[in-house]
CSV table of C-alpha atoms in Angstrom, one decimal:
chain,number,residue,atom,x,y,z
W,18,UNK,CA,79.0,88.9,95.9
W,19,UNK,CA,77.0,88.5,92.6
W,20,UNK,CA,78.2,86.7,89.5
W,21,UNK,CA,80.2,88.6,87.2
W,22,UNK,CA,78.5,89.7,84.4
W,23,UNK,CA,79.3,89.2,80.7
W,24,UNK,CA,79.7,91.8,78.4
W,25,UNK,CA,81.2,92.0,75.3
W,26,UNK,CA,84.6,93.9,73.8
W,27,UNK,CA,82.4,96.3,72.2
W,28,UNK,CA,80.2,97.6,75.0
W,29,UNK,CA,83.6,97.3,77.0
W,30,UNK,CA,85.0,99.8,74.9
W,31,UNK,CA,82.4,102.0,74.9
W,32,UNK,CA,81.2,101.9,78.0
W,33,UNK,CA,84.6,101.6,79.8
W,34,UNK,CA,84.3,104.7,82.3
W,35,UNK,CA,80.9,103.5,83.9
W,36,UNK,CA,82.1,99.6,84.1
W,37,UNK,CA,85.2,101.2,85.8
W,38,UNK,CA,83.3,103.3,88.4
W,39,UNK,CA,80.7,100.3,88.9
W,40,UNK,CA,83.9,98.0,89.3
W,41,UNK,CA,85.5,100.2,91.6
W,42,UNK,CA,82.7,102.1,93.8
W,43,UNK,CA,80.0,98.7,93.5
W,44,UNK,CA,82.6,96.2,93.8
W,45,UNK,CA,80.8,94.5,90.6
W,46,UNK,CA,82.7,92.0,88.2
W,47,UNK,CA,82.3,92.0,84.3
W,48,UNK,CA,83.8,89.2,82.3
W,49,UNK,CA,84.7,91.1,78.6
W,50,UNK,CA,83.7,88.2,76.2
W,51,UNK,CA,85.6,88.3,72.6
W,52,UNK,CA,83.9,86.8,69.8
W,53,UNK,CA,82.3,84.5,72.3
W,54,UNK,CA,84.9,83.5,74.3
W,55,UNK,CA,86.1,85.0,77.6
W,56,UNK,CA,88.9,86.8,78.0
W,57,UNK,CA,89.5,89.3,80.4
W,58,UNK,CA,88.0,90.2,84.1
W,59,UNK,CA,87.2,93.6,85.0
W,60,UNK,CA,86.9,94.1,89.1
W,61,UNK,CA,87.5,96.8,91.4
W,62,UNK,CA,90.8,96.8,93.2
W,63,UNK,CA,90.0,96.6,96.9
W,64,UNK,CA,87.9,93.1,95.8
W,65,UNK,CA,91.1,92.2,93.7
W,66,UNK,CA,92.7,92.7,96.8
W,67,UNK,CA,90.6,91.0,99.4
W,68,UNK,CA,89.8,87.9,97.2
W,69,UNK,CA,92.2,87.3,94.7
W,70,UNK,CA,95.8,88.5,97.0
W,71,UNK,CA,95.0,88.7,100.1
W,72,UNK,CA,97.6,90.2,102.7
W,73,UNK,CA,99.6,88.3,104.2
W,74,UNK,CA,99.8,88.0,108.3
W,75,UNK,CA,102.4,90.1,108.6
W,76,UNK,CA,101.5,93.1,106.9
W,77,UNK,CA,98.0,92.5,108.6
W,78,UNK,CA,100.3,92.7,111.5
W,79,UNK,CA,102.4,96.1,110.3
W,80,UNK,CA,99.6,97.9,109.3
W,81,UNK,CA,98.0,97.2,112.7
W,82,UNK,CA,100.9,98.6,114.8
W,83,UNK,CA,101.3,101.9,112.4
W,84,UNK,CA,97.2,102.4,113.3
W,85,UNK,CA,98.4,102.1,116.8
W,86,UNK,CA,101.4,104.1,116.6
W,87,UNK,CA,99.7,106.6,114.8
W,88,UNK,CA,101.9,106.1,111.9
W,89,UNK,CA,99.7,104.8,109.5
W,90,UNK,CA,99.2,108.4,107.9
W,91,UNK,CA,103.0,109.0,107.0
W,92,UNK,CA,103.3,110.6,103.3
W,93,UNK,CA,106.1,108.8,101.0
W,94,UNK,CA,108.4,112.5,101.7
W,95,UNK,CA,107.9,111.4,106.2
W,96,UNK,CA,108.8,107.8,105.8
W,97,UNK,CA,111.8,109.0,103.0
W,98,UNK,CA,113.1,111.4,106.1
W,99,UNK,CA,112.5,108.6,109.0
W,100,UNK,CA,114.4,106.1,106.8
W,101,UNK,CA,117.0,108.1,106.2
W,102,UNK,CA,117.5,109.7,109.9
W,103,UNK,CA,117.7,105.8,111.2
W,104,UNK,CA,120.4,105.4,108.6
W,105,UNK,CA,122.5,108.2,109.2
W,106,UNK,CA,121.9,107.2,113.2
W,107,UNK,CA,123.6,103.6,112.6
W,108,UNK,CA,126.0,104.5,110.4
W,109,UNK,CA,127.0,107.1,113.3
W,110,UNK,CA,127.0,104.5,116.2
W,111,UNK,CA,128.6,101.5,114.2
W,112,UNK,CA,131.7,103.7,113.0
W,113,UNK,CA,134.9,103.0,113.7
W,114,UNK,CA,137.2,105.5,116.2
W,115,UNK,CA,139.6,107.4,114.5
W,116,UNK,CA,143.1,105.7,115.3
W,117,UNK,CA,146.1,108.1,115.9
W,118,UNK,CA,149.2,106.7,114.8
């Protein structure tokens, strides 16, 4: 990974939609410098990710087994249904008999 480089505000502004696609596509930092100081850090997400919040084990772990299981693919809608089908099963099997009296 390179150094970041320093730009200021104003080519920031201006130039925002490359520095985003160079961010995101070239994984390259820019520091946004403000009347000479530094204030902000632009950087793609997936090196945000892997450097600055890494996963934790066990979603390294979850996201493993849903590759394995073939599940890793679901849409927000499938995993809304699945959630909702395992709800409705255990509400099913933990209810109580009707009692006669």
């Amino acid at each position: 990974m390179s150094m970041p480089r320093v730009i200021t505000a104003l080519t920031a502004r201006t130039q925002f939609g490359q520095i985003l696609r160079r961010a995101g596509r070239q994984q390259e930092r820019f520091i946004v410098d403000r009347r000479g100081n530094p204030e902000v850090v632009i950087m793609g997400l997936k090196d945000f990710l892997k450097t600055i919040a890494p996963a934790p084990e066990v979603l390294r772990a979850i996201r493993a087994e849903a590759k394995r299981n073939k599940t890793s693919k679901l849409t927000s809608r499938q995993i809304d249904r699945e959630i909702s089908a395992y709800r409705r099963e255990r509400r099913l099997k933990h209810a109580a008999p009707a009692r006669r009296s």
